[in-house]
Short mmCIF file of C-alpha atoms and ligand atoms in Angstrom, two decimals:
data_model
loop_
_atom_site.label_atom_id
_atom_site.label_comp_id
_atom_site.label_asym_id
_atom_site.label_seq_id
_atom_site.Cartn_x
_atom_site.Cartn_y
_atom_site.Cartn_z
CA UNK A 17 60.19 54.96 74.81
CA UNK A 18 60.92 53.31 71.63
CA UNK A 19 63.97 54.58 68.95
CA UNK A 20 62.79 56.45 66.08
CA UNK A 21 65.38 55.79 63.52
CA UNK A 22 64.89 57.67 60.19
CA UNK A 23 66.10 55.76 56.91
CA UNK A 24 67.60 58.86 54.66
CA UNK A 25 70.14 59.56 51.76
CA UNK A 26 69.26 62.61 50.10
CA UNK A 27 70.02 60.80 46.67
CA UNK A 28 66.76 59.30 44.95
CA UNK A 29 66.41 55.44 44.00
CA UNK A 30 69.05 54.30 46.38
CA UNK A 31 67.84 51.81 48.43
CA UNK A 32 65.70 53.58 51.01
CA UNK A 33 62.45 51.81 50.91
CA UNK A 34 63.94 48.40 50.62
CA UNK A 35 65.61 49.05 53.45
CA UNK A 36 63.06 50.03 55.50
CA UNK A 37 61.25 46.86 54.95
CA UNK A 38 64.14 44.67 55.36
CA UNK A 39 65.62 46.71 58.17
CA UNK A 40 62.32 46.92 60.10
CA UNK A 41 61.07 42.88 59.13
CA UNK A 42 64.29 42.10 60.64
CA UNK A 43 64.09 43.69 63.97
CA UNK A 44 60.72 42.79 64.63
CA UNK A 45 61.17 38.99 63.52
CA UNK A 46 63.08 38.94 66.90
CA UNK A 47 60.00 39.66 68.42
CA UNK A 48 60.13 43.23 68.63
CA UNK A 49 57.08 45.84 67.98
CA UNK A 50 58.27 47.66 64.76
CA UNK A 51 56.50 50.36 63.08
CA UNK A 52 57.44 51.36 59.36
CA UNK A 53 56.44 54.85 58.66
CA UNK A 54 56.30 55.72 54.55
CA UNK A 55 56.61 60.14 54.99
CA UNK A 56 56.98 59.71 50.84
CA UNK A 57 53.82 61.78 50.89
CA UNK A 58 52.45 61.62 47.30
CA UNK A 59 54.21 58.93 46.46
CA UNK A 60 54.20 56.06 48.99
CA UNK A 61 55.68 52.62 47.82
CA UNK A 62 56.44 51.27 51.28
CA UNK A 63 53.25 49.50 50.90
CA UNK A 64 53.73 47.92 47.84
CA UNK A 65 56.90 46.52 48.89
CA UNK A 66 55.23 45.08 52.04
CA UNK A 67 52.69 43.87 50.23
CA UNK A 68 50.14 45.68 51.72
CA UNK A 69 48.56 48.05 49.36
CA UNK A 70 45.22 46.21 48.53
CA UNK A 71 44.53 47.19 52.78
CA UNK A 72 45.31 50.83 53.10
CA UNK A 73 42.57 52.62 54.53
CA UNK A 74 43.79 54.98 55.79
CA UNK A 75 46.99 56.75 55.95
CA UNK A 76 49.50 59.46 57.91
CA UNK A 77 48.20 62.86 56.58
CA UNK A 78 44.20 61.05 58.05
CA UNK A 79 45.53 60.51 61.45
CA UNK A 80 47.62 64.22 61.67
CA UNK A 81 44.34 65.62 60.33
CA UNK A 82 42.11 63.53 62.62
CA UNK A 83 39.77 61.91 59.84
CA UNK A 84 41.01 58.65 61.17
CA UNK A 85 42.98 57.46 64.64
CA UNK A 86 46.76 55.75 64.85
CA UNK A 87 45.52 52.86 65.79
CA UNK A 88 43.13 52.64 62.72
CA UNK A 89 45.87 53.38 60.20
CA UNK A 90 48.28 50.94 61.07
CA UNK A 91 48.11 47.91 58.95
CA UNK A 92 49.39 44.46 60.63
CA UNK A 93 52.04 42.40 58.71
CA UNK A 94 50.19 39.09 57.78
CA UNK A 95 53.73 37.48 58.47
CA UNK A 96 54.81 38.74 61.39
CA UNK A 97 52.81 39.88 64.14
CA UNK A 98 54.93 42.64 65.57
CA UNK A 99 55.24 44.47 62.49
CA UNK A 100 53.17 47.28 61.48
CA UNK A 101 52.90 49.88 58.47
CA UNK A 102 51.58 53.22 58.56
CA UNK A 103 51.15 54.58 55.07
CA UNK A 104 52.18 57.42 53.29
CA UNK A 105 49.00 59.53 51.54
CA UNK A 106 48.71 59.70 47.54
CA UNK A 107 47.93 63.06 48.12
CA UNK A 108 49.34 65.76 46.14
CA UNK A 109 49.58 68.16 48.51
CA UNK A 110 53.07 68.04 50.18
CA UNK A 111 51.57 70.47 52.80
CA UNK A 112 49.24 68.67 54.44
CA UNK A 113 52.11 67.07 56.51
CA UNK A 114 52.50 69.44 59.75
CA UNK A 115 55.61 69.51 61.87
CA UNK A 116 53.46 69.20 64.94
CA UNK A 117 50.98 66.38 63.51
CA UNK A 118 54.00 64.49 62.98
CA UNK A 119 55.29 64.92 66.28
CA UNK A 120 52.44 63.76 67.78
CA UNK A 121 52.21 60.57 65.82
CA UNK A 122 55.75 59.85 66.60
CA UNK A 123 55.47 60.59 70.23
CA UNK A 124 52.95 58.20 70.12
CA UNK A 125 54.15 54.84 67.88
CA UNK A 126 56.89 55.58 70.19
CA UNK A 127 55.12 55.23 73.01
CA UNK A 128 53.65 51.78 72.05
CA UNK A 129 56.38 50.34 69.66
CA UNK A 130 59.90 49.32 70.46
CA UNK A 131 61.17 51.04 66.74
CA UNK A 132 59.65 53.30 64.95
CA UNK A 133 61.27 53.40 61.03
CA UNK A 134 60.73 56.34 59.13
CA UNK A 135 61.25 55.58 55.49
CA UNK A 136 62.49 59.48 53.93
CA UNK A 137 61.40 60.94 50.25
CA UNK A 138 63.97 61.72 48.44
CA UNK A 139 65.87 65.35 48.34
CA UNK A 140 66.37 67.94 51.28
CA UNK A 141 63.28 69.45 51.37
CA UNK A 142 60.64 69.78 53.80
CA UNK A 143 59.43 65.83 53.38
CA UNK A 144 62.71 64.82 53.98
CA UNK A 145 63.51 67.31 56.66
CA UNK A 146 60.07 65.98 58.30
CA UNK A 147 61.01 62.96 58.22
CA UNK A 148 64.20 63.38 60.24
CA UNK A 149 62.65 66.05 62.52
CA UNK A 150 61.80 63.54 65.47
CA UNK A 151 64.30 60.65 65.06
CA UNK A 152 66.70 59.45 67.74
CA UNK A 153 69.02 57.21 65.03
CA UNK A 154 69.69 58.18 61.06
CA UNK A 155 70.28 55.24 58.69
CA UNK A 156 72.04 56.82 55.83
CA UNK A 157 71.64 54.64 52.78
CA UNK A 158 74.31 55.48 50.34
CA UNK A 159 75.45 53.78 47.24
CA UNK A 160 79.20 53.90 46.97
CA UNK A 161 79.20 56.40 43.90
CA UNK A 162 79.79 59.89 43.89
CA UNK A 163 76.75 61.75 43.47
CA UNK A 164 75.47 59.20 46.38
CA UNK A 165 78.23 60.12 48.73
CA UNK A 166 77.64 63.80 48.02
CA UNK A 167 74.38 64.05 48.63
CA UNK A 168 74.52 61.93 51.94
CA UNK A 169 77.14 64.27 53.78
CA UNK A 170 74.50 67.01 52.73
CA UNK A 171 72.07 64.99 54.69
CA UNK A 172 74.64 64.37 57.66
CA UNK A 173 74.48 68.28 58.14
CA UNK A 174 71.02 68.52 58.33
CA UNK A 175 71.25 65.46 60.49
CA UNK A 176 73.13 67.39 62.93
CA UNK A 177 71.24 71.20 62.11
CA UNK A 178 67.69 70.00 61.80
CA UNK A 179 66.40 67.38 64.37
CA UNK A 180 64.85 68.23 67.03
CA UNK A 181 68.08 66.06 68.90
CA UNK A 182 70.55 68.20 67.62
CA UNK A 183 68.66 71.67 68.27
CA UNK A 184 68.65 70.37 71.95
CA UNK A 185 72.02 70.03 71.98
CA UNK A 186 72.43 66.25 71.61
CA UNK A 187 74.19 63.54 69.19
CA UNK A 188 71.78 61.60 66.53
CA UNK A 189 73.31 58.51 65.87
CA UNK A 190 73.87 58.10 62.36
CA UNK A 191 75.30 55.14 60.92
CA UNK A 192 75.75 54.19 56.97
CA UNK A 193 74.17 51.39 55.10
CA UNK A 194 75.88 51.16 51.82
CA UNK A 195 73.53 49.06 49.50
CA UNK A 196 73.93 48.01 45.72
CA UNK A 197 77.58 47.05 46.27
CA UNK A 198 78.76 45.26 43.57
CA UNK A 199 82.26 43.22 44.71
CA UNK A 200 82.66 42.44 41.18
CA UNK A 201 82.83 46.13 40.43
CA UNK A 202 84.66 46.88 43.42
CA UNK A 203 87.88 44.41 42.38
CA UNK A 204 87.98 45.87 39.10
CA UNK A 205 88.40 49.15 41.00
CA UNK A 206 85.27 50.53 39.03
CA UNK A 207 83.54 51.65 42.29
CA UNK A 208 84.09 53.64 45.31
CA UNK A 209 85.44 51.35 48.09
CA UNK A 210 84.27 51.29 51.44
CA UNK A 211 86.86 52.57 53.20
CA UNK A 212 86.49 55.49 50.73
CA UNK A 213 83.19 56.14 51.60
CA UNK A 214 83.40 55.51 55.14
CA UNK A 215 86.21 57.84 55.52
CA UNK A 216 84.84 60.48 53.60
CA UNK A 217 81.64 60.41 55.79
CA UNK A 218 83.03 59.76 58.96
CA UNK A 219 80.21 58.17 60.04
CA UNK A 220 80.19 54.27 61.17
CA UNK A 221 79.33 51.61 58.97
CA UNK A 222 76.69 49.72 59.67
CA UNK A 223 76.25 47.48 57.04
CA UNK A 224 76.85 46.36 53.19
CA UNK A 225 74.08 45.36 50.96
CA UNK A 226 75.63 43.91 48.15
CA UNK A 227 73.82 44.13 44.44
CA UNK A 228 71.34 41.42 44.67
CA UNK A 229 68.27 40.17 41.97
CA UNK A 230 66.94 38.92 45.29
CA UNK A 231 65.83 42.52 46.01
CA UNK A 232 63.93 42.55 42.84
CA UNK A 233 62.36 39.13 43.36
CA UNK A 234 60.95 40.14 47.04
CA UNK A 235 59.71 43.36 45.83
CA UNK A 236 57.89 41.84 42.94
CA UNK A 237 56.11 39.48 45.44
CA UNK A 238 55.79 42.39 48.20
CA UNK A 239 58.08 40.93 50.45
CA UNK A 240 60.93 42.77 52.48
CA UNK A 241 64.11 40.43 51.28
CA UNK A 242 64.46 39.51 54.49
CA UNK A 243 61.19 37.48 54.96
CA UNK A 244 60.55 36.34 51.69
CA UNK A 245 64.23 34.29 51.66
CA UNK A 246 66.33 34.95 54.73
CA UNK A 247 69.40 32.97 53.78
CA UNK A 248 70.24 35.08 50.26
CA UNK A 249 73.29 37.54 50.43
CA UNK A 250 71.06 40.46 50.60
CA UNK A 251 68.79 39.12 53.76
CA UNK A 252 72.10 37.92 55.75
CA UNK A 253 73.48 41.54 55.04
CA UNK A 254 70.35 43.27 56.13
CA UNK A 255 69.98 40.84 59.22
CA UNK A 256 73.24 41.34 60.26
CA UNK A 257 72.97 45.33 60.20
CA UNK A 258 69.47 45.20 61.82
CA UNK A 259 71.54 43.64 64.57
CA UNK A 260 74.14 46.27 65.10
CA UNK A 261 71.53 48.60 64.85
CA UNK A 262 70.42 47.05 68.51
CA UNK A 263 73.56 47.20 69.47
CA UNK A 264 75.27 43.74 69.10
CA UNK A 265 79.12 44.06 67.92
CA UNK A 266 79.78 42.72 64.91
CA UNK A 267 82.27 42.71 62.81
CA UNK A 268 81.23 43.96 58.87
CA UNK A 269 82.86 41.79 56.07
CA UNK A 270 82.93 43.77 52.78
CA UNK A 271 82.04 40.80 50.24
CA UNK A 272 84.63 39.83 47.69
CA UNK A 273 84.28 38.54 44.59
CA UNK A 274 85.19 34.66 44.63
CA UNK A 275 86.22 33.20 41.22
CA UNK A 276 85.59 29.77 40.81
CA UNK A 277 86.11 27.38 38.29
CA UNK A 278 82.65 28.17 37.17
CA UNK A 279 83.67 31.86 36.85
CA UNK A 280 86.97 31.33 34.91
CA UNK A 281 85.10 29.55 32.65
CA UNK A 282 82.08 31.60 31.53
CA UNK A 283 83.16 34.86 32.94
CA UNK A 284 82.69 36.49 35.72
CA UNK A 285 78.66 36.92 35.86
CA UNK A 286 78.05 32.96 36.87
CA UNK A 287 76.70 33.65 40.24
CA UNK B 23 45.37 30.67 38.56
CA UNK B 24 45.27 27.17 37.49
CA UNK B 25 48.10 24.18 38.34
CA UNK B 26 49.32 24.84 34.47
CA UNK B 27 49.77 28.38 35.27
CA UNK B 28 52.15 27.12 37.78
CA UNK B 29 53.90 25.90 35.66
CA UNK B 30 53.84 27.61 32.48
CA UNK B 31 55.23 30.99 34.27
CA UNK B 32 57.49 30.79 36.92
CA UNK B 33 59.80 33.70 38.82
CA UNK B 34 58.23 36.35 40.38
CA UNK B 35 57.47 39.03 37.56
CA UNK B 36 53.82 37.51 37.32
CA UNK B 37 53.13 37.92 40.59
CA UNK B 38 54.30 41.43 40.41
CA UNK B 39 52.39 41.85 37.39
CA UNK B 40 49.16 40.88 38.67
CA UNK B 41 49.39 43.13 42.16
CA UNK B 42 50.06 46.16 39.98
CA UNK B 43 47.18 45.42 37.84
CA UNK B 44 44.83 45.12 40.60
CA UNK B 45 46.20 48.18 41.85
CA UNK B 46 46.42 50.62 39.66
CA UNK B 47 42.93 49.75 37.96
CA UNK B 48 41.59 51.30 42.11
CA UNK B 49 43.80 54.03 41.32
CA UNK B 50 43.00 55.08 38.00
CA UNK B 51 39.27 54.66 38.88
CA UNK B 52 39.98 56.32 42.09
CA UNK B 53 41.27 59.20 40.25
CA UNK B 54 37.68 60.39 38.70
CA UNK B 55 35.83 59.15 41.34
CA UNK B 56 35.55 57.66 44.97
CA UNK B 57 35.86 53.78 45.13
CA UNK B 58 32.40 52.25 46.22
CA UNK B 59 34.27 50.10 49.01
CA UNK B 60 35.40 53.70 50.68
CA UNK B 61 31.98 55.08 49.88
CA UNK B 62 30.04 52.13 51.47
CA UNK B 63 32.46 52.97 54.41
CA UNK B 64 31.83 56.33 54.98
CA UNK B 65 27.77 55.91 54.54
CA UNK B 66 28.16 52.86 56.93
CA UNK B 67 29.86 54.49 60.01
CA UNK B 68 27.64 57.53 59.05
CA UNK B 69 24.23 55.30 59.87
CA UNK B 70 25.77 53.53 62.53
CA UNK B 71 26.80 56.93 64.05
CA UNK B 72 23.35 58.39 63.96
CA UNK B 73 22.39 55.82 66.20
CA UNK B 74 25.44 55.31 68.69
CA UNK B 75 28.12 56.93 70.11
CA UNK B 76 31.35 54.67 68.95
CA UNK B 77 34.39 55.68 70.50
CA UNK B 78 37.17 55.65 67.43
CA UNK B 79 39.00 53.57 69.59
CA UNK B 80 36.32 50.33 69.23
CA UNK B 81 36.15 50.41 65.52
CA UNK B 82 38.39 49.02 63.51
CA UNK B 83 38.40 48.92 59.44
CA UNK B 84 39.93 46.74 57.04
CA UNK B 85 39.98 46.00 53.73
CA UNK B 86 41.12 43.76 51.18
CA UNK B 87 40.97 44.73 47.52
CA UNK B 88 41.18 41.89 45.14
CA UNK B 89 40.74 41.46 41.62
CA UNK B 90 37.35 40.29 41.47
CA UNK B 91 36.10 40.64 44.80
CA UNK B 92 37.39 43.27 47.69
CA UNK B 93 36.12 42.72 51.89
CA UNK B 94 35.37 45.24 53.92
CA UNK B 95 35.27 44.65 57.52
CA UNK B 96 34.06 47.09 60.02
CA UNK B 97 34.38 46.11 63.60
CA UNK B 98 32.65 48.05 65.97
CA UNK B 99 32.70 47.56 69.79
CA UNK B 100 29.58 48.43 71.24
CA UNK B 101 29.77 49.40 74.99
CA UNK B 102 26.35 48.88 76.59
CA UNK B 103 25.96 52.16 78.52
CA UNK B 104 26.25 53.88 75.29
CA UNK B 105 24.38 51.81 73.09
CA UNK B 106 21.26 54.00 73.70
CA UNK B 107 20.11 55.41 70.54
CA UNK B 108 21.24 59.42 70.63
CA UNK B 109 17.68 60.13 69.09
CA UNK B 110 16.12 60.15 72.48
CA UNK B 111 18.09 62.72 74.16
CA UNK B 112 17.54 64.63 71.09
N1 LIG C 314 70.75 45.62 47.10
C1 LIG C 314 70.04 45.84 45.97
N2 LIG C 314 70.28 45.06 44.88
C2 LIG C 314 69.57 45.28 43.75
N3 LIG C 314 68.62 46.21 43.59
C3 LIG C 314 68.36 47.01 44.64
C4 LIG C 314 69.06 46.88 45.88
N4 LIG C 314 68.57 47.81 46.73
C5 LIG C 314 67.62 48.50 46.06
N5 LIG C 314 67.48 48.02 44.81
C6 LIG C 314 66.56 48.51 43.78
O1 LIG C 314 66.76 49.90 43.61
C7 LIG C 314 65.54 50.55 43.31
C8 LIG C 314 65.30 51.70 44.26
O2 LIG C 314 65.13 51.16 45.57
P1 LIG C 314 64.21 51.88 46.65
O3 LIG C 314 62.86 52.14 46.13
O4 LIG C 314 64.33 51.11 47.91
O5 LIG C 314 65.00 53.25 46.77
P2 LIG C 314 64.56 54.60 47.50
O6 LIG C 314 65.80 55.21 48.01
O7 LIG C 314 63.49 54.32 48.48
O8 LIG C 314 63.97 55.43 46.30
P3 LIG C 314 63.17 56.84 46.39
O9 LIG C 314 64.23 57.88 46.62
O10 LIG C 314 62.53 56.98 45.07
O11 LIG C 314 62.23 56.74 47.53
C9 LIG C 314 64.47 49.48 43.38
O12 LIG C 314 64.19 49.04 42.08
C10 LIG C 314 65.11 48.38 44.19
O13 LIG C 314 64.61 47.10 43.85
MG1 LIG C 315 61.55 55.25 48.70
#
């Protein structure tokens, strides 16, 4: 059986989706199946950030309600074979996800693919809480600012309330992806740090994203960051967390800000 | 786009640009009305239907929506046994 790992924060806008992507590119760049999983029902963007959307056919809410089958929703990545999408609906109706269709589909990509990402809506709600329902893993994607923070320890309790692990009994991993971290920021002292966030979560790290245009520039040509340019800061970062996310130990350098001549010169905004 | 394109706008915001264009004008249009490329699909595996039985597992769909021009692909797998026509054991 393959890992579901849901990708969750509570907090809109933080860095969910582009995770997903780069998260899920990465893993299955190694040769692994991966299946990406958009449960933004209503508003899916998965697929324009894998560059797919001009192929959806057919989406999650058709396969739970049997107008179409799994295998004729997924959508292959056109880079990389072992990658596969299954889109979110543009429905509006937020209902027409059903805890037990979902189960089934998950039982099932599970079955087949090595990881299975679900990409969360925003919130607490049902979407959200559907999302997380089945998954073995949590990525908690957190920005380190305080309304970010917040609203991810409210999504570590339902973590460990609301999955179907933790009714059973069990432990979901969860591990935290901080994204948009800004070392320039962070020296000043303007931002939370890491070990702030870390130790008010008490949850492990598993990565830092740091504030990157790159992200932009892959999303505008539907890209996850780490295909479209695997060397920039951003791709390493995600690469290096899609690897402790299979397990491999390694250490997590928070980025500092380097001043150069360059810098000292025209300020600090050169790179 | 041309060579001079090329070089006239660079970065990624056109390309961006030009995917949500394509995109949104199916989704605006979809809004009032059903796309003909979904509508040629449903009347398509309707008529082939009528005269096979296709397991969803041998048919696969794609698509491709472009600017000018969108693809459909239907692949159907036709197992002999059951490529009688149904209207005879009607
Ligand atoms: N490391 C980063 N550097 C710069 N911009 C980023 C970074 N990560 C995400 N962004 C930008 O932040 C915005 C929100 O990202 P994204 O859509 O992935 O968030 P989300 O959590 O999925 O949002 P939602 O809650 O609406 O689903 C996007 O414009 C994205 O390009
Ligand atoms: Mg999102």
């Amino acid at each position: 059986m393959g890992k579901v790992v849901v990708v969750t924060s509570g907090k809109g806008g933080v860095g969910k989706t582009t995770s997903t992507a780069a998260l899920g590119a990465a893993v299955a760049r190694t040769g692994k199946k991966v299946a990406l999983v958009d449960f933004d029902v209503g508003l899916r963007n998965l697929d324009l950030i894998m560059g797919a959307e001009r192929r959806v056919v057919f989406d999650l809410v058709n396969v739970i309600q049997g107008t179409a089958k799994l295998s004729q929703a997924l959508i292959r990545d056109k880079r990389v074979e072992t990658l596969f999408l299954l889109p979110a609906s543009q429905t509006r109706d937020k209902d027409a996800l059903t805890e037990e269709g979902v189960g089934e589909v998950i039982e099932k990509l599970s079955s087949v693919f090595d990881y299975v990402f679900c990409d969360s809506p925003a919130g607490i709600e049902r979407g959200a809480q559907l999302a997380m329902r089945f998954a073995d893993e949590a990525v908690i994607v957190t920005n380190p600012e305080v309304s970010s923070v917040r609203d991810s320890d409210r999504i570590i309790g339902l973590l460990d309330a609301r999955t179907v692990k933790a009714e059973r009994g069990e432990q979901i991993a969860k591990h935290v992806l901080v994204t948009r971290y800004d070392a320039a920021r962070a020296a000043r002292g303007e931002m939370l740090s890491i070990d702030d966030v870390l130790e008010i979560l008490s949850t492990p790290l598993l990565g830092i994203i740091p504030e990157s245009q790159d992200v932009l520039k892959a999303s505008n040509l539907g890209s996850p960051v780490t295909l479209s340019d695997p060397t920039n800061s951003a791709a390493r970062a995600y690469i290096e967390a899609a690897k402790r996310l299979e397990g491999e130990e390694l250490p997590v350098v928070v980025p500092f800000e380097r001043k150069g001549f360059l810098d000292r010169l025209f300020g600090r905004r050169a790179a | 786009m041309n060579l001079l394109d090329l070089f006239k706008r660079r970065g990624s915001a056109p390309v961006a640009r030009e995917r949500l264009q394509v995109l949104l004008a199916y989704e605006r249009r979809n809004r009032s009305q059903p796309d003909l490329v979904s509508v040629l699909r449903e009347e398509i595996m309707a008529v082939i239907a009528r005269h096979v039985q296709i397991d969803q597992d041998y048919l696969q769909v794609s698509m491709d929506r472009g600017e000018t021009m969108s693809t459909l692909e239907i692949d159907i797998q036709i197992p002999n046994k059951s490529a009688r026509p149904l209207a005879m054991s009607a």
